mmCIF file of C-alpha atoms in Angstrom:
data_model
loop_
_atom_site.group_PDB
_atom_site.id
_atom_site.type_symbol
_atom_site.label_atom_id
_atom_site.label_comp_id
_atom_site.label_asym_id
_atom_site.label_seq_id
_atom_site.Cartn_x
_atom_site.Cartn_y
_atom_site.Cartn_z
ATOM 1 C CA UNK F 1 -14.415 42.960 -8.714
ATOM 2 C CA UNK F 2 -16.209 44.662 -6.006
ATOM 3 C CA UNK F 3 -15.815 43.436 -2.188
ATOM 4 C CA UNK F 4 -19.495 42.660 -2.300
ATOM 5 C CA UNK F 5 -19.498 40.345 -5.238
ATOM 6 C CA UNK F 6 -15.624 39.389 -4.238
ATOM 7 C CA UNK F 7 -17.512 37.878 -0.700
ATOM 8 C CA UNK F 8 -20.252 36.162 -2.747
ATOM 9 C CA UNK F 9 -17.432 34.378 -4.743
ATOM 10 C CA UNK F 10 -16.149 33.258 -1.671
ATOM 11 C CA UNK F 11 -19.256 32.099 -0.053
ATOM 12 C CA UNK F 12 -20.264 30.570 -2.927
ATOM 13 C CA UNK F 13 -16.770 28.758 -3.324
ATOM 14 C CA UNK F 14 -17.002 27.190 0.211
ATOM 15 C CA UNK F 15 -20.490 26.270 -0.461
ATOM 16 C CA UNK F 16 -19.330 24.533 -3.365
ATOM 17 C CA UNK F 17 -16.205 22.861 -1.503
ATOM 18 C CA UNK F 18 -18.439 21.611 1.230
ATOM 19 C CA UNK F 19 -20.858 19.775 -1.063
ATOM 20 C CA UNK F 20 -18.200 18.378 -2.746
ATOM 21 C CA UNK F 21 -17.010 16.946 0.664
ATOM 22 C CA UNK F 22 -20.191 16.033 1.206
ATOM 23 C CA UNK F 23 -20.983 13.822 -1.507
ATOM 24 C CA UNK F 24 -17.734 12.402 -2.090
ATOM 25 C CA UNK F 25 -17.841 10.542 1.333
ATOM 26 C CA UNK F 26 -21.090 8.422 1.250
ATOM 27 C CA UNK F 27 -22.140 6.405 4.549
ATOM 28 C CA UNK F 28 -22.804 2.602 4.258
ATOM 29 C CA UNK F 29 -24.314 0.627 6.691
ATOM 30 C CA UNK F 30 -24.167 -3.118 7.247
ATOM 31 C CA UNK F 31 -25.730 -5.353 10.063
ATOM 32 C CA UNK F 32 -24.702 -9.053 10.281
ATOM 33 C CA UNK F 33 -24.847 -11.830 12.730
ATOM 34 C CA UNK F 34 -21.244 -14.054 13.555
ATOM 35 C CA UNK F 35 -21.682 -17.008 14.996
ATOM 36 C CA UNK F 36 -18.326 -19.416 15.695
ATOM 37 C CA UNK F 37 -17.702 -22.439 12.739
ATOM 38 C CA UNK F 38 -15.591 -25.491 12.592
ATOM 39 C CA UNK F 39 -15.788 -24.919 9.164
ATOM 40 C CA UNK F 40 -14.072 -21.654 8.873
ATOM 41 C CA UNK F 41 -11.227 -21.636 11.137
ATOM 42 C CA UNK F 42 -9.241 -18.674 12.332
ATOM 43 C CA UNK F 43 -6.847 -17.134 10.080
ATOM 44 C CA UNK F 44 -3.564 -17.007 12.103
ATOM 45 C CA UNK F 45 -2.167 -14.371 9.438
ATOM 46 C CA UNK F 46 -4.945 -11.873 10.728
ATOM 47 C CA UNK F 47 -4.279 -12.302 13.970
ATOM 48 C CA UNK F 48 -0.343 -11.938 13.721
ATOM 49 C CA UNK F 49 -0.990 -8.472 12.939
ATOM 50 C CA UNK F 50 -2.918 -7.579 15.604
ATOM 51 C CA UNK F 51 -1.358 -5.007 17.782
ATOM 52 C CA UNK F 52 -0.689 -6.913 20.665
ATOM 53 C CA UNK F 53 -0.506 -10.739 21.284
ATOM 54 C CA UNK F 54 -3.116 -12.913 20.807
ATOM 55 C CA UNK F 55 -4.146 -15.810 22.741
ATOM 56 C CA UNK F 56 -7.719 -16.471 21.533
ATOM 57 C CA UNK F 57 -8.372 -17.039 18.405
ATOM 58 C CA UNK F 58 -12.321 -17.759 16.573
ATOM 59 C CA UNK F 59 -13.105 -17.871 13.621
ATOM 60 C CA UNK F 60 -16.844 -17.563 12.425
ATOM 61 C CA UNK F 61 -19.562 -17.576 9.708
ATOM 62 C CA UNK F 62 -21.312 -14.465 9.262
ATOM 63 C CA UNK F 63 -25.115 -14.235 8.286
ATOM 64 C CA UNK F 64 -27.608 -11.988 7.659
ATOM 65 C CA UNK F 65 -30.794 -11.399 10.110
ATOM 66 C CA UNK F 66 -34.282 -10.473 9.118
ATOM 67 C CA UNK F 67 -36.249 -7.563 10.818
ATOM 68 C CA UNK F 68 -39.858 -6.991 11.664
ATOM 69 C CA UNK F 69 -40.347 -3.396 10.178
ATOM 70 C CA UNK F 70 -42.896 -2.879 13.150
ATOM 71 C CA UNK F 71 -40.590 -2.768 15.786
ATOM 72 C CA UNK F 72 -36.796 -4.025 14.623
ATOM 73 C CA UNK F 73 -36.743 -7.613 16.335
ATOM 74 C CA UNK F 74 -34.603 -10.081 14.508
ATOM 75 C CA UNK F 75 -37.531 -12.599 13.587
ATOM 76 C CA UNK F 76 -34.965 -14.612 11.534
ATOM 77 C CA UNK F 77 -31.604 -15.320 12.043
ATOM 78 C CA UNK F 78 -30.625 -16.141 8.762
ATOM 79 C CA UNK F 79 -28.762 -19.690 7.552
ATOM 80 C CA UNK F 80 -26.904 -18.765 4.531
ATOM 81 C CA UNK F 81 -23.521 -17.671 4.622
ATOM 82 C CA UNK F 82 -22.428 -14.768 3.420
ATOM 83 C CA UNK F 83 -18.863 -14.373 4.516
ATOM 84 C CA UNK F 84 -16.630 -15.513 7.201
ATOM 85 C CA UNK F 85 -14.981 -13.815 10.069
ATOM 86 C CA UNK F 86 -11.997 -13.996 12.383
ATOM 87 C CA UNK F 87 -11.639 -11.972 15.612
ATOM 88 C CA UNK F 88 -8.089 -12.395 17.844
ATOM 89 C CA UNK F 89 -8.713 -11.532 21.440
ATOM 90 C CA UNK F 90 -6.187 -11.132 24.547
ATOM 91 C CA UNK F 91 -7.829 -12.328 27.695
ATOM 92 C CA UNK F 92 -6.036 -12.089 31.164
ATOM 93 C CA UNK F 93 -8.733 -13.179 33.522
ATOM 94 C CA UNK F 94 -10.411 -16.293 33.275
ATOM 95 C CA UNK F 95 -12.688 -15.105 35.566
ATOM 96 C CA UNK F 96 -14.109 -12.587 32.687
ATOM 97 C CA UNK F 97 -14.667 -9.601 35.060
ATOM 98 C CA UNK F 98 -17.833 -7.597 34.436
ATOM 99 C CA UNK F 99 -16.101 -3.944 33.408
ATOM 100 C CA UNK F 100 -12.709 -5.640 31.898
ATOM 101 C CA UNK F 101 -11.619 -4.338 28.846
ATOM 102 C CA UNK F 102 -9.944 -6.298 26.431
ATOM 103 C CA UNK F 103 -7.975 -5.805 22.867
ATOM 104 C CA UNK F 104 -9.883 -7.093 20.333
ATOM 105 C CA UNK F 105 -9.018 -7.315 16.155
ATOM 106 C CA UNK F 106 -11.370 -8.932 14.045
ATOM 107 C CA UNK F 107 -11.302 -9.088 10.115
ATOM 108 C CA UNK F 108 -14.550 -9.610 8.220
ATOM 109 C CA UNK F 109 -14.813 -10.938 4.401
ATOM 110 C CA UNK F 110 -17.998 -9.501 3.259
ATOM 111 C CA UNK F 111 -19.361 -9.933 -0.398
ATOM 112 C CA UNK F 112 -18.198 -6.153 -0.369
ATOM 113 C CA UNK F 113 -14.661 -6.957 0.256
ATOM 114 C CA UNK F 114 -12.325 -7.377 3.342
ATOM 115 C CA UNK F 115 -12.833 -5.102 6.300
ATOM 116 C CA UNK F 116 -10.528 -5.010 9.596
ATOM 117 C CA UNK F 117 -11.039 -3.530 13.082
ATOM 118 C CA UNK F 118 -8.941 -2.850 15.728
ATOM 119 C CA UNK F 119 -10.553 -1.782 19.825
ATOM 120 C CA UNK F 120 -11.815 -3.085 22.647
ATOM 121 C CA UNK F 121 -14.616 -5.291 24.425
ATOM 122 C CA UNK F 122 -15.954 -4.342 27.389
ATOM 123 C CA UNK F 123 -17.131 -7.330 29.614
ATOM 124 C CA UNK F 124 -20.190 -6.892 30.748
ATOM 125 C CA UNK F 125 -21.577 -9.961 32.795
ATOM 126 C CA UNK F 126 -20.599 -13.416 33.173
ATOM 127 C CA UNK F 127 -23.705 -14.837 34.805
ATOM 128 C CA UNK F 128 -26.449 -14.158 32.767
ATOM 129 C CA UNK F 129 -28.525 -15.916 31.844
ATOM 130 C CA UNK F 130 -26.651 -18.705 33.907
ATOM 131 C CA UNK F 131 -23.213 -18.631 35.491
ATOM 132 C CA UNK F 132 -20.256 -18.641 33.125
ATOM 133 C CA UNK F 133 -21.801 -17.034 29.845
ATOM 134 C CA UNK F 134 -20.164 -13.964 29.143
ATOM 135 C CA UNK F 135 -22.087 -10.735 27.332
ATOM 136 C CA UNK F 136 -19.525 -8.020 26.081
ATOM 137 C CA UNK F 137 -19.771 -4.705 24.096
ATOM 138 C CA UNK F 138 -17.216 -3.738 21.656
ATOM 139 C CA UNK F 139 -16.314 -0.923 19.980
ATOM 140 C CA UNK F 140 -14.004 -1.016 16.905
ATOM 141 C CA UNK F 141 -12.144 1.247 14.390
ATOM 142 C CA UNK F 142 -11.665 0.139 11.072
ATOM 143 C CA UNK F 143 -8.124 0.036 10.369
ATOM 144 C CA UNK F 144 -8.077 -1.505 7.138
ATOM 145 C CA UNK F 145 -11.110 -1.362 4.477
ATOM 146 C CA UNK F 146 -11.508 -2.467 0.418
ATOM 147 C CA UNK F 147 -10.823 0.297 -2.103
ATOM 148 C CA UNK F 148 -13.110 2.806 -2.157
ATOM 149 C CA UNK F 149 -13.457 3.082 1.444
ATOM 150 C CA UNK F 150 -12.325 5.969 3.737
ATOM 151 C CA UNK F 151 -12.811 4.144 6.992
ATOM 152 C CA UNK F 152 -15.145 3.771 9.692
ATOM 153 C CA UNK F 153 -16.506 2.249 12.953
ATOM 154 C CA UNK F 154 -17.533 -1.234 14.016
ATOM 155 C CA UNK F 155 -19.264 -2.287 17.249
ATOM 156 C CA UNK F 156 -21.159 -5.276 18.318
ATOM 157 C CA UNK F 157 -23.339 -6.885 20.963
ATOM 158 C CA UNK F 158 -21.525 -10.643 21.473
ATOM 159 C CA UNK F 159 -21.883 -13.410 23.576
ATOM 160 C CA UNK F 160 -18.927 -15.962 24.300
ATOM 161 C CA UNK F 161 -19.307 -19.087 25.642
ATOM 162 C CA UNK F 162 -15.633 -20.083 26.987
ATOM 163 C CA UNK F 163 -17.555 -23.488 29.280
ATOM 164 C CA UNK F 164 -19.318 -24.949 26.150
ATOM 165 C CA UNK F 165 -22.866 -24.192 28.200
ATOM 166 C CA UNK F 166 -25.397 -26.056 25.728
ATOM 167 C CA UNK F 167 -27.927 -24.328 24.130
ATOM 168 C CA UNK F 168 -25.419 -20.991 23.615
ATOM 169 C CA UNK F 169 -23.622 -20.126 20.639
ATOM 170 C CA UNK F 170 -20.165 -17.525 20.715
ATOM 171 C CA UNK F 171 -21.216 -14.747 18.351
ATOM 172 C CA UNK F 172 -21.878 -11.062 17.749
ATOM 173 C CA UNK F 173 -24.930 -8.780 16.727
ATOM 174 C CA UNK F 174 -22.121 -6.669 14.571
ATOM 175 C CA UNK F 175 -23.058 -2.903 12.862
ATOM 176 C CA UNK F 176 -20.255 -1.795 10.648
ATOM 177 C CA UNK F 177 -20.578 1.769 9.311
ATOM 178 C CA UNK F 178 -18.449 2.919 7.321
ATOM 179 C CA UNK F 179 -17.508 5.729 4.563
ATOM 180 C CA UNK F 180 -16.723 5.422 1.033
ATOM 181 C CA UNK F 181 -16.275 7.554 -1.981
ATOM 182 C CA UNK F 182 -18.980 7.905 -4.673
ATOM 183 C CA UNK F 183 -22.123 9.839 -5.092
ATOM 184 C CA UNK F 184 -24.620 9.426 -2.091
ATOM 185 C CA UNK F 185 -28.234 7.014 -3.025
ATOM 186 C CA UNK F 186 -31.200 9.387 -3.766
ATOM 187 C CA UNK F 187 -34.722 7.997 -2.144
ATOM 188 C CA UNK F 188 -35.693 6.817 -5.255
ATOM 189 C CA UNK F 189 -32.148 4.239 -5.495
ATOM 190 C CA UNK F 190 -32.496 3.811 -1.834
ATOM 191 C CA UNK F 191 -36.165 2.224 -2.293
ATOM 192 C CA UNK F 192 -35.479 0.282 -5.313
ATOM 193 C CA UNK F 193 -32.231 -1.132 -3.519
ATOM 194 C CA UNK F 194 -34.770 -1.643 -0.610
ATOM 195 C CA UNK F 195 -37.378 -3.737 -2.773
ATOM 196 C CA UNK F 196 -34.337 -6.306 -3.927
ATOM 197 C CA UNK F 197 -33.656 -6.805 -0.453
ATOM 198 C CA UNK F 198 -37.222 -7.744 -0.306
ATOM 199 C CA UNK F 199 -37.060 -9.984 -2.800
ATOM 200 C CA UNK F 200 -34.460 -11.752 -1.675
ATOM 201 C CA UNK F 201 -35.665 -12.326 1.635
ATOM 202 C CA UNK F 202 -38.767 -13.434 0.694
ATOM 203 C CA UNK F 203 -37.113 -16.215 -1.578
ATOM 204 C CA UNK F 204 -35.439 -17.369 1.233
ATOM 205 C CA UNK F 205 -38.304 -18.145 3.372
#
């Protein structure tokens, strides 16, 4: 074999590798709302492997929002439960310090499976819209996923209401992207997929 067509082979190996890569690692997003539920208490067992010690524990019901596809506001909050959620948090500060970080593990049962998440919240007020509502930011690694997964991230908008303020729920605006293996959804499975979401929705209303 020539060094010519020996350095084609090899480009054309690589190029083959990397699609391979590629495809075998296929992105899946998911955007749900938690809000906190009586109903579905905490699981201690989650929280007992957190990596550190807990001393807040919620558990929550997890829905799905609806969009406006002209700009992305949530015009529905959705009412049926999909899954359920617990998140184990260490606070040190009742005071809830805007900039405080804090450990934060969270598991989420999706109709997709179990997925856990291990990071931090970042505090980021405690008097808006009134005086002792607190708005945090947290970023996540998934540490533990259903088969078929690789991993991934998590992070959330969430609000926590520690005083029992009326009219304010504790709960997250939660994205969870994550990787998984399998073949990656042309446009045409990505629209039809698309259209059932539709469809559901719509029956919902």
């Amino acid at each position: 074999m020539s060094r010519r067509h020996g350095g084609v082979v090899t480009v054309l190996v690589m190029l083959a590798v990397a699609v391979a890569a590629e495809a075998s690692a296929g992105e899946v997003v998911y955007q749900f709302r938690t809000e906190e539920d009586p109903s579905t208490p905490p699981d201690r067992a989650v929280c007992a492997a957190a990596p550190f010690v807990t001393n807040v524990f919620l558990g929550a019901s997890v829905y799905v929002p609806l969009h406006s596809v002209r700009d992305g506001k949530v015009v529905y909050e959705g009412r049926r439960r999909v899954g359920t959620a617990t998140a184990c948090v260490r606070l040190t500060d009742p005071t809830f310090p805007p900039g405080q970080q804090v450990p934060f593990y969270a598991r989420f049962n999706l109709p997709d499976g179990s997925f856990t998440a291990s990071g931090t919240c970042t505090l980021v007020s405690n008097d808006v819209p009134e005086a002792g509502l607190v708005l945090a930011g947290c970023a996540l690694r998934l540490v533990d996923v259903p088969r078929g997964f690789v991993g991934g991230t998590v992070s959330s908008t969430s609000v926590f209401n520690p005083q029992r303020l009326p009219g304010y729920a504790t709960g997250s605006y939660y994205t969870l992207y994550a990787y998984r293996h399998g073949h990656r959804r042309d446009a045409r499975e990505e629209y039809e997929a698309w259209e059932a979401a539709e469809a559901e929705s719509r029956a919902e209303e």
